[in-house]
Structure formats: structure tokens, C-alpha cells
PDB file of C-alpha atoms in Angstrom:
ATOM      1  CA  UNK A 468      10.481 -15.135  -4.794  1.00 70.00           C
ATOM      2  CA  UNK A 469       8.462 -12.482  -3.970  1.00 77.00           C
ATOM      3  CA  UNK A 470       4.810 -11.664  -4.834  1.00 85.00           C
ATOM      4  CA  UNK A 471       5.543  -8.266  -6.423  1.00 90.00           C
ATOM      5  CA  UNK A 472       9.181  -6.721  -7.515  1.00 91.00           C
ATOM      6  CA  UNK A 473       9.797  -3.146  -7.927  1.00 93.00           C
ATOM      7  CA  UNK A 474      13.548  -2.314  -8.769  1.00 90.00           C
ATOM      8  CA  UNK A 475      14.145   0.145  -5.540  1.00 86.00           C
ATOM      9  CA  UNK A 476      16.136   2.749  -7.685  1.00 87.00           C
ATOM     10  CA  UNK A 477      16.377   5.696  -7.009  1.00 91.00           C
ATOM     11  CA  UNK A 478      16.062   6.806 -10.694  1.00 94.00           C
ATOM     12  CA  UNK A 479      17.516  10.383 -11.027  1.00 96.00           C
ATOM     13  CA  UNK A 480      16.524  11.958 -13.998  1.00 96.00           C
ATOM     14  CA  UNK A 481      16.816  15.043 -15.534  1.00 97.00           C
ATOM     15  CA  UNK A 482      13.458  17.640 -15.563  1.00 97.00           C
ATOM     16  CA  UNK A 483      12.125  16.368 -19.085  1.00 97.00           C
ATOM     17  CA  UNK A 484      13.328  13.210 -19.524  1.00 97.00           C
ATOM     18  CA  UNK A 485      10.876  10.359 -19.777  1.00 97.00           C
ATOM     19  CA  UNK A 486      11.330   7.621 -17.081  1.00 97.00           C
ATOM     20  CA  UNK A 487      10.022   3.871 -17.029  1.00 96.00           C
ATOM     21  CA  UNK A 488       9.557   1.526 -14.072  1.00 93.00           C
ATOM     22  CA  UNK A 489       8.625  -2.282 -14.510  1.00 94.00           C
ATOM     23  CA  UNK A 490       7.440  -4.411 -11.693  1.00 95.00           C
ATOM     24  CA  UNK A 491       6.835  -8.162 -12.041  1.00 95.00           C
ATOM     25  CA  UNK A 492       4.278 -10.580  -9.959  1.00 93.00           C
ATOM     26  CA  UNK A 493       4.738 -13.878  -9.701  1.00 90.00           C
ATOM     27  CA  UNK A 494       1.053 -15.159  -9.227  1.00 83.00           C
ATOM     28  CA  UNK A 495      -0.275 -15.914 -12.694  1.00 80.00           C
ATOM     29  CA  UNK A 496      -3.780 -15.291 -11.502  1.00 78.00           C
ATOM     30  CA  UNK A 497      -3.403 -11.677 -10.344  1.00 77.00           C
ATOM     31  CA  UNK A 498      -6.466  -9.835 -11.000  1.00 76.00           C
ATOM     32  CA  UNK A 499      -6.037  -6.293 -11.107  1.00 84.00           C
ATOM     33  CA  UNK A 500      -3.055  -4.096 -11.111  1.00 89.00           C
ATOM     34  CA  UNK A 501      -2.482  -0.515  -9.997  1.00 90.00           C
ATOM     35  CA  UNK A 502       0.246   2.349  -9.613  1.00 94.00           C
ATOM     36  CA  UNK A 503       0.152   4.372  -6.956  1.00 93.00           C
ATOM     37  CA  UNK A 504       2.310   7.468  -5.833  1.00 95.00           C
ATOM     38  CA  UNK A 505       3.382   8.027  -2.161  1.00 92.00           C
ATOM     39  CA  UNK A 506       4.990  11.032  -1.298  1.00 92.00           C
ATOM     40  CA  UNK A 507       7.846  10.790   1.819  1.00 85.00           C
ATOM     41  CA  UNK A 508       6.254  10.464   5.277  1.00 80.00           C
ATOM     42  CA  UNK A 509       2.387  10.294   3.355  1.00 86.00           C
ATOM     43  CA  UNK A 510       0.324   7.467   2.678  1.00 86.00           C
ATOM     44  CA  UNK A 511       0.182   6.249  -1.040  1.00 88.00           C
ATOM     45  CA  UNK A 512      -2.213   7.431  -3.559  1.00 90.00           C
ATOM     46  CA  UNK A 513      -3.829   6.094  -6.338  1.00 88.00           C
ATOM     47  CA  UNK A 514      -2.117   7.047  -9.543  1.00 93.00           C
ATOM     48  CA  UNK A 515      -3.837   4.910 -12.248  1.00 91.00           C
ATOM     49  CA  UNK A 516      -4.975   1.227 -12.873  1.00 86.00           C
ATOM     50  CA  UNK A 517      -3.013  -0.947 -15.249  1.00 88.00           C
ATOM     51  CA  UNK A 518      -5.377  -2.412 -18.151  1.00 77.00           C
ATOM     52  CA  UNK A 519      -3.910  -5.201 -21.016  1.00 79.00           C
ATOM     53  CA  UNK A 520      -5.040  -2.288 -23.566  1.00 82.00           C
ATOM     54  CA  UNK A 521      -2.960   0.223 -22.023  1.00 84.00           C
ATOM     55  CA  UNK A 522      -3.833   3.236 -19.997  1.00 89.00           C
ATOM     56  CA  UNK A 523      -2.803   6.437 -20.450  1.00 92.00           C
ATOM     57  CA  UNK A 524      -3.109   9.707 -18.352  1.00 93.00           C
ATOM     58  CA  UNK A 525      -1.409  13.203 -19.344  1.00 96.00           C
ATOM     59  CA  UNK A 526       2.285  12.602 -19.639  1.00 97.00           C
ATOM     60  CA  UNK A 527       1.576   8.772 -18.038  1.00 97.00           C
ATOM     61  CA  UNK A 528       1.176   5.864 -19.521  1.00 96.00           C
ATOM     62  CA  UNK A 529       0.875   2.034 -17.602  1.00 95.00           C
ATOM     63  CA  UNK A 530       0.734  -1.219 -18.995  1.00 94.00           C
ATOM     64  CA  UNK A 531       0.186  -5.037 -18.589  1.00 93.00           C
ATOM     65  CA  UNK A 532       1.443  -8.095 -19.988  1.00 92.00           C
ATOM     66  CA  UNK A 533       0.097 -10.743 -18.969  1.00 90.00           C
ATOM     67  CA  UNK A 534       2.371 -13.286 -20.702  1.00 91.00           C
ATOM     68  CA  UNK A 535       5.291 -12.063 -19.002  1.00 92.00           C
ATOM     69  CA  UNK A 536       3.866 -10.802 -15.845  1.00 93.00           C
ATOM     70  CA  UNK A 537       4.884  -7.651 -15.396  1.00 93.00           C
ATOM     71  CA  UNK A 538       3.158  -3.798 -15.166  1.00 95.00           C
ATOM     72  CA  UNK A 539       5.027  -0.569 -16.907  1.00 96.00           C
ATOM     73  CA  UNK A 540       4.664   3.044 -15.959  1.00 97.00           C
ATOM     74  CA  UNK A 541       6.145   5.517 -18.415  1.00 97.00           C
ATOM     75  CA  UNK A 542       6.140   8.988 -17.203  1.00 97.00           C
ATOM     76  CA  UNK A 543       7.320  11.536 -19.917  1.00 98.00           C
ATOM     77  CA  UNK A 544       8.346  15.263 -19.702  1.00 98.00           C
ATOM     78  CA  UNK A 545       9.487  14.691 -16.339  1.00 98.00           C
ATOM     79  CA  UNK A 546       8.675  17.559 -13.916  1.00 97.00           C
ATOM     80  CA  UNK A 547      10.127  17.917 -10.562  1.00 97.00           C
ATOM     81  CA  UNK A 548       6.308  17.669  -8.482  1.00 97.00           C
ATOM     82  CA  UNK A 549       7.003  14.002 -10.017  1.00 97.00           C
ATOM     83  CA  UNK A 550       9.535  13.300  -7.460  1.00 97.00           C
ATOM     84  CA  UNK A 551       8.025  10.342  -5.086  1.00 96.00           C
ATOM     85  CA  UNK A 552       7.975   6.710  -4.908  1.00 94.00           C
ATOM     86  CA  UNK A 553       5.584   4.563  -7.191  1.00 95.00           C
ATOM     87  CA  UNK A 554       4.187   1.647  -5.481  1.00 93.00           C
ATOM     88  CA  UNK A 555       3.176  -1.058  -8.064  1.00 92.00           C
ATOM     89  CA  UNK A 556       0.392  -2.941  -6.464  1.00 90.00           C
ATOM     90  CA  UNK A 557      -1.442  -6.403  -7.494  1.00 89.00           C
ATOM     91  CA  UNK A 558      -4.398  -7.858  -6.370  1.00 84.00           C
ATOM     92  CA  UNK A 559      -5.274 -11.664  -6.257  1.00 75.00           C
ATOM     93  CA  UNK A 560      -8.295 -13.641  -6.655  1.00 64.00           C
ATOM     94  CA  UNK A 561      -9.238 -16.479  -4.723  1.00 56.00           C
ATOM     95  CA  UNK A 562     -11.161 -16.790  -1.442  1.00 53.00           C
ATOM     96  CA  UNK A 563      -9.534 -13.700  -0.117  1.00 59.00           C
ATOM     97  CA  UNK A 564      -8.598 -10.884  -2.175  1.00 66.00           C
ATOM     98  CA  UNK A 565      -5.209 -10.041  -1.254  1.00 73.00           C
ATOM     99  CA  UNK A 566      -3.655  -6.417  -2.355  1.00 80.00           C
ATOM    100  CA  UNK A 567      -0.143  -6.592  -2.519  1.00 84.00           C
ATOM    101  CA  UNK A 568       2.077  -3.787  -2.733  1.00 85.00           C
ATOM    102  CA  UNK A 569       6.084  -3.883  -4.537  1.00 88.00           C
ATOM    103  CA  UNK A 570       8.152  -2.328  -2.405  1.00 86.00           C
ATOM    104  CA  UNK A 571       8.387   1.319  -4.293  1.00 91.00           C
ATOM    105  CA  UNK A 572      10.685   2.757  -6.946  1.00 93.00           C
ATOM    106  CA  UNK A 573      12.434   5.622  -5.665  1.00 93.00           C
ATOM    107  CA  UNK A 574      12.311   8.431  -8.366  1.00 96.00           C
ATOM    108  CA  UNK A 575      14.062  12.112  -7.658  1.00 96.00           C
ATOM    109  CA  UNK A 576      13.707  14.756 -10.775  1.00 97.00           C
ATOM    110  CA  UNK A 577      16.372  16.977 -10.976  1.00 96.00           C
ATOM    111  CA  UNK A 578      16.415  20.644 -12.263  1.00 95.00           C
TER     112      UNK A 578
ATOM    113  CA  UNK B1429     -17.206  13.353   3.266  1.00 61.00           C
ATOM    114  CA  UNK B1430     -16.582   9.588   3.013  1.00 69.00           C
ATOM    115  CA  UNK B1431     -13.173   8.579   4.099  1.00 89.00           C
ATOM    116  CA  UNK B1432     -10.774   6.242   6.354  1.00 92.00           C
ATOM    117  CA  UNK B1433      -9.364   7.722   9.525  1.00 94.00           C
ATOM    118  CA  UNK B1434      -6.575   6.438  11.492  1.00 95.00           C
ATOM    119  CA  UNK B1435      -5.791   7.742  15.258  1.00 92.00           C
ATOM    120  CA  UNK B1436      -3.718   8.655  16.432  1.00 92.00           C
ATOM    121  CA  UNK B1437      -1.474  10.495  13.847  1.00 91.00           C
ATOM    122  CA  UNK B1438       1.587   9.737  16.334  1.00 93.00           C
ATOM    123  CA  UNK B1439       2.148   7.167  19.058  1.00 93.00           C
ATOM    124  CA  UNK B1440       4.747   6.833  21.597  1.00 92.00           C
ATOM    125  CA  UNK B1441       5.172   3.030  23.504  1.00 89.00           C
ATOM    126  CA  UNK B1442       7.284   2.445  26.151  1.00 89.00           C
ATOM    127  CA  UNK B1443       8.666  -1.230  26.520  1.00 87.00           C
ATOM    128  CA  UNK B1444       6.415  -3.741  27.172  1.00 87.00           C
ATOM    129  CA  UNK B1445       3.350  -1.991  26.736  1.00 90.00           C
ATOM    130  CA  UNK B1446       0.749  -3.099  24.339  1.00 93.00           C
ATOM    131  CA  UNK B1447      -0.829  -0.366  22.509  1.00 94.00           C
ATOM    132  CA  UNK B1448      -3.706  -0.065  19.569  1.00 96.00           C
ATOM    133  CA  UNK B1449      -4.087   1.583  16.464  1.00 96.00           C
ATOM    134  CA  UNK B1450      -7.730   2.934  15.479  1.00 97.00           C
ATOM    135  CA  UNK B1451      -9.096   2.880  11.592  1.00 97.00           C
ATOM    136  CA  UNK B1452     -12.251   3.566  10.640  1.00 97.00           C
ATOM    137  CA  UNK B1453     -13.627   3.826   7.485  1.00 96.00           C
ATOM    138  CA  UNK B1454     -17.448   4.638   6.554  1.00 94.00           C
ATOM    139  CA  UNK B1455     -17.038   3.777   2.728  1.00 90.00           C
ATOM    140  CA  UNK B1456     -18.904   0.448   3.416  1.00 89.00           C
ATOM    141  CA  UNK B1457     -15.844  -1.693   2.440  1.00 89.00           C
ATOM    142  CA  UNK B1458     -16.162  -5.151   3.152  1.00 88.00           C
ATOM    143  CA  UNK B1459     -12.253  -5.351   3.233  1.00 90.00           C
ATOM    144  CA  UNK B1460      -9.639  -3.991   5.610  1.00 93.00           C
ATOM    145  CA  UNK B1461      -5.871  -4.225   5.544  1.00 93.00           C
ATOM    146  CA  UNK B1462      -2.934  -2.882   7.843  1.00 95.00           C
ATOM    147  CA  UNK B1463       0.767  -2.740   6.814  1.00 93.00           C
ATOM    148  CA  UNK B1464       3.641  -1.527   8.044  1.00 94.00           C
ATOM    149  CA  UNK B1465       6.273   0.587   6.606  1.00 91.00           C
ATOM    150  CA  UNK B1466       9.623   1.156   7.345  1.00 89.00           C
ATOM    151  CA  UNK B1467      11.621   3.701   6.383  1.00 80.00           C
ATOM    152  CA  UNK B1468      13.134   3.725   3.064  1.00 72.00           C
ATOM    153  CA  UNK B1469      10.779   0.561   2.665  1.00 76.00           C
ATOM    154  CA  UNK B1470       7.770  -0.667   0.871  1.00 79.00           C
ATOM    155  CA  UNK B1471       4.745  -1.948   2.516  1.00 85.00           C
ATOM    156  CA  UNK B1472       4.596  -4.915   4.247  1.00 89.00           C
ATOM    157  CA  UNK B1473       1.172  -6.917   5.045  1.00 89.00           C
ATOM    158  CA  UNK B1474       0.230  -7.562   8.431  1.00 95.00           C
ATOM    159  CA  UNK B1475      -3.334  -8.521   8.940  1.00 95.00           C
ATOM    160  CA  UNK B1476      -6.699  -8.382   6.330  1.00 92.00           C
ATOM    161  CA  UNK B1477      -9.961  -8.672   7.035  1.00 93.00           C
ATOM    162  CA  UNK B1478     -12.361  -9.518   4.178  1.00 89.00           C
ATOM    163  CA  UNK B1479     -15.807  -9.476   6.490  1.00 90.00           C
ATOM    164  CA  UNK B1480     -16.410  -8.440   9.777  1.00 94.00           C
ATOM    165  CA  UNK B1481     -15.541 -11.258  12.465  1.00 95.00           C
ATOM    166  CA  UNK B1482     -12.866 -12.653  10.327  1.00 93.00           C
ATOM    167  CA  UNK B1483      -9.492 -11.660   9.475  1.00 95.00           C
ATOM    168  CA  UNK B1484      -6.312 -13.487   7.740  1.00 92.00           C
ATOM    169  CA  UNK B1485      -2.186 -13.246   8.828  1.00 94.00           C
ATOM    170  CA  UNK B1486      -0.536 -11.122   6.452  1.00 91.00           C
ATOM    171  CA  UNK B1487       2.804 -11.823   5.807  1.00 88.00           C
ATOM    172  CA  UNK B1488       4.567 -10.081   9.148  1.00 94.00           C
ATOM    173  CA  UNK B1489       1.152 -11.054  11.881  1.00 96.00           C
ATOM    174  CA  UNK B1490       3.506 -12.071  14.579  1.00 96.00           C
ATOM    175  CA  UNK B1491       3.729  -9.601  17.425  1.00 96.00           C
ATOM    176  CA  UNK B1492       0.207  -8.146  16.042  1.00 97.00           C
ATOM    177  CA  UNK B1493      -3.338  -9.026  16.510  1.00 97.00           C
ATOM    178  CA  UNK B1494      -6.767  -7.424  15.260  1.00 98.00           C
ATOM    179  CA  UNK B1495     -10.510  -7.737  15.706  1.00 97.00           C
ATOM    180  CA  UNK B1496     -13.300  -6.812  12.934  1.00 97.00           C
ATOM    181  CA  UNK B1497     -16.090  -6.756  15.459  1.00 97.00           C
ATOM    182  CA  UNK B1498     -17.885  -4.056  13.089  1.00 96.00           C
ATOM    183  CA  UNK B1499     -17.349  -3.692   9.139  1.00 95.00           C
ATOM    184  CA  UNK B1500     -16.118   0.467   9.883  1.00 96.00           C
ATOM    185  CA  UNK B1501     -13.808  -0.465  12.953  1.00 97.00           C
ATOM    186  CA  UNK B1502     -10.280  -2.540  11.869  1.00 98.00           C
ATOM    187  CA  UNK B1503      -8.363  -1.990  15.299  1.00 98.00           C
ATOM    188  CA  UNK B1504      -5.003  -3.142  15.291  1.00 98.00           C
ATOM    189  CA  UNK B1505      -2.609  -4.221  18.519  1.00 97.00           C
ATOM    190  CA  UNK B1506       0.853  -4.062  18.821  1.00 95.00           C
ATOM    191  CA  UNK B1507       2.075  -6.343  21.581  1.00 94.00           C
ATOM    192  CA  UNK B1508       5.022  -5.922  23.894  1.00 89.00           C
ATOM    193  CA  UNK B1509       5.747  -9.601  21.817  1.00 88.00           C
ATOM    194  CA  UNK B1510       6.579  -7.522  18.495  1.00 89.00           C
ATOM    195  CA  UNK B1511      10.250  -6.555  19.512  1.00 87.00           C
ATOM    196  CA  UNK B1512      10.513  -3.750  16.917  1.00 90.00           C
ATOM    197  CA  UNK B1513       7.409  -1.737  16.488  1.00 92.00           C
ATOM    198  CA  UNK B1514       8.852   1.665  15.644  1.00 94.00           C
ATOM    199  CA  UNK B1515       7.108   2.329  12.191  1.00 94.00           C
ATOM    200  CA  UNK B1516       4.687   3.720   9.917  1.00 93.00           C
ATOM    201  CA  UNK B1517       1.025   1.838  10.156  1.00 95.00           C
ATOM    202  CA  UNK B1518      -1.295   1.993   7.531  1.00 93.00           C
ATOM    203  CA  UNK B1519      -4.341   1.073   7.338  1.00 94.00           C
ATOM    204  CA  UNK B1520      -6.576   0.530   4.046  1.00 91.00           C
ATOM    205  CA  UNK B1521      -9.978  -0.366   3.019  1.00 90.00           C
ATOM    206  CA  UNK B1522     -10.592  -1.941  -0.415  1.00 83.00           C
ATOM    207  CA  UNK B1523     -13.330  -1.285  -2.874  1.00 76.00           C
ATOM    208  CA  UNK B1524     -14.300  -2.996  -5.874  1.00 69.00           C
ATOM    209  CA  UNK B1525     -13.571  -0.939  -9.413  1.00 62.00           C
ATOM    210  CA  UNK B1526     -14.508  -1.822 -12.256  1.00 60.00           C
ATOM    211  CA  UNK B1527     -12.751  -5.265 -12.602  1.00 58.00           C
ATOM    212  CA  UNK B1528     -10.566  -5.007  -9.918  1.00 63.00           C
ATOM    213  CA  UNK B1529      -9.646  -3.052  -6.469  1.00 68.00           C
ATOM    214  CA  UNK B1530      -8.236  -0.332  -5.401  1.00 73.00           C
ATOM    215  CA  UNK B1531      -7.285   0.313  -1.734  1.00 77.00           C
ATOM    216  CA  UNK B1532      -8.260   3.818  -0.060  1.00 85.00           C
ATOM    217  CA  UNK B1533      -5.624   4.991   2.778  1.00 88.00           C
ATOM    218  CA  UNK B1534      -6.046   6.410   6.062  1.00 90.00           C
ATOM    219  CA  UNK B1535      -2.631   9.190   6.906  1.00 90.00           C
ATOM    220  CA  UNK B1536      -0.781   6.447   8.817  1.00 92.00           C
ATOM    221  CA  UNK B1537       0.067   6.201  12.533  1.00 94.00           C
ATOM    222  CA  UNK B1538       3.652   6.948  13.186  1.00 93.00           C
ATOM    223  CA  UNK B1539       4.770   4.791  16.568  1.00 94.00           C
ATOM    224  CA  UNK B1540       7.885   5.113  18.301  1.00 93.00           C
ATOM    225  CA  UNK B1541       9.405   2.793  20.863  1.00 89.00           C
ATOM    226  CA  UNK B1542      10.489   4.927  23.865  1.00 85.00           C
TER     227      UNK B1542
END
């Protein structure tokens, strides 16, 4: 099984519509999660960390559950700049901190 | 500015021919990663480096090696032994935040196999 699992997509959605991505770790002492954004042929960039409480930025919105293992990102009022793929990443603890990246979910806004 | 910086942007190998990727970063990470993307792929890991003069196999090390002979130099070698190199290399540094990490990107190396 892998570390981190993004479903690839690609999620085409309609300008406005509200989108949600999971991805799910499988090492129950994963530290700190993140989304980030990568644009096609760029390197990723950090979109927003992943707290148990929530986190919520503009029309975004991640979350954690621990019991289950898995990170959300809701993105709402979908705009076409929003087109890229979201990288869920996970860091571990332990004698080396390992970041960890899902492999992307593809997401294409359409007019 | 503070910042990571890969070189060069692109890369061309022939066959056979070892080449190596800069990154430096003067952020004053402790940690360094490079990964490899492919396209229409996610990152894969292929060498960190937690302090200088150390450095751990990733998940795809074979065909790669590394030194950390400085904590703002991560220089990664790609060996005629990798038999596919074409790719995107990243490279990252990794700062505490708050109660976790988050990684800071150079703009990626793109190397073709000519």
C-alpha cells in the first residue's frame, strides 16, 4: 500500500461548482499534513496546512481525521485560475522526517 | 531574498554520461530532499538528507547518488546506471512550522536523454 493516495482524477468541473479531494496515509504516526498546488511544468506550492480543527482559506477549506487517516480539500466557487494539480503531502516522525508527497489530483475548471 | 536554486533549468545527457544536478538553498534548512517527476506523475523520493554528511535512499535511489558536504549544497548525480533519467528533478529544503514542515521548492531541472 502506499504511503499517501491521491485519486489521480482529473476532476472536471464546472466554473462555480465546489470540488473535494481526499487523500489517505497509511502511517498512523504522520505528523503534519499539507496541500500544495503545482501548476503544469512548475514546481509545487504551498497551498495550506491541514489542522484536526479545520483550516480554512477564502473559498478553501482542508481537513484531518485522524481516526480514519485521511486529509480533505474543499474548494468552492470554482474559478478557472484553480485549474492545477493538488499534491497532498504528509510528513513522518521518527529519526528522519520524511515528506511524502500523493501523487496529485488532476483538477481542470471549465467555463 | 532567501530562496532554493536549482541549475541548471534544462539538461541534456547523452548515453552513458553521468551528469549532476545543483541545489542550493540559504534558508538554513537542516533538511534536503530530491524527487523526480514524471510526466503526468506525482513525485517520487529519491534521496534526503536530514544533516550535512548524511543522507537516506528515498524510495527510487538506484541509479542516483548525492553528497551533503555543506548544509546549502544538496548535489545530486545521475549515473549512466539509471537507464531512464529523462525527467523533472526537484529539489526541496524543509523547514519546521509550527508543528510540522513544510518543504520550499527550487524550479526543477528538466533532463533529457539524448
Amino acid at each position: 500500500r502506499k504511503e499517501v493516495e491521491q485519486d489521480p482524477g482529473p476532476f472536471n468541473v464546472p466554473e462555480g461548482a465546489t470540488v473535494a479531494f481526499n487523500c489517505t496515509y497509511s502511517n498512523s504516526a504522520s505528523q503534519s499534513f499539507f496541500w500544495y498546488r503545482q501548476d503544469c511544468r512548475k514546481e509545487p506550492k504551498l497551498l495550506m496546512s491541514v489542522y484536526s480543527s479545520g483550516n480554512e482559506d477564502g473559498r478553501f477549506t482542508a481537513q484531518l481525521n485522524r481516526a480514519s487517516q485521511y486529509i480533505s480539500l474543499l474548494i468552492r466557487d470554482s474559478k478557472l485560475s484553480d485549474s492545477a494539480t493538488y499534491l497532498c503531502v504528509v510528513t513522518s516522525s521518527g529519526g528522519y522526517q520524511k515528506v511524502t508527497f500523493g501523487t496529485g489530483t488532476k483538477l481542470q475548471v471549465i467555463p | 531574498d532567501g530562496g532554493i536554486t536549482q541549475s541548471p533549468k534544462y539538461l541534456f545527457r547523452k548515453e552513458g554520461q553521468n551528469v549532476t544536478l545543483s541545489c542550493e538553498q540559504n534558508l538554513n534548512h537542516d533538511a534536503m530532499y530530491w524527487y523526480r517527476q514524471d510526466p503526468g506523475q506525482g513525485l517520487r523520493l529519491i534521496y534526503y538528507s536530514q544533516i550535512v554528511n548524511d543522507f537516506q535512499k528515498g524510495d527510487i535511489a538506484e541509479g542516483y547518488s548525492v553528497s551533503r558536504e555543506k548544509k546549502e549544497s544538496f548535489p545530486l548525480t545521475v549515473t549512466s546506471a539509471q537507464k531512464n533519467p529523462t525527467a523533472f528533478y526537484l529539489c526541496a529544503s524543509v523547514q519546521r512550522r509550527g508543528l510540522g514542515t513544510e518543504a520550499f521548492f527550487g524550479q526543477g531541472t528538466r533532463l533529457t536523454v539524448v
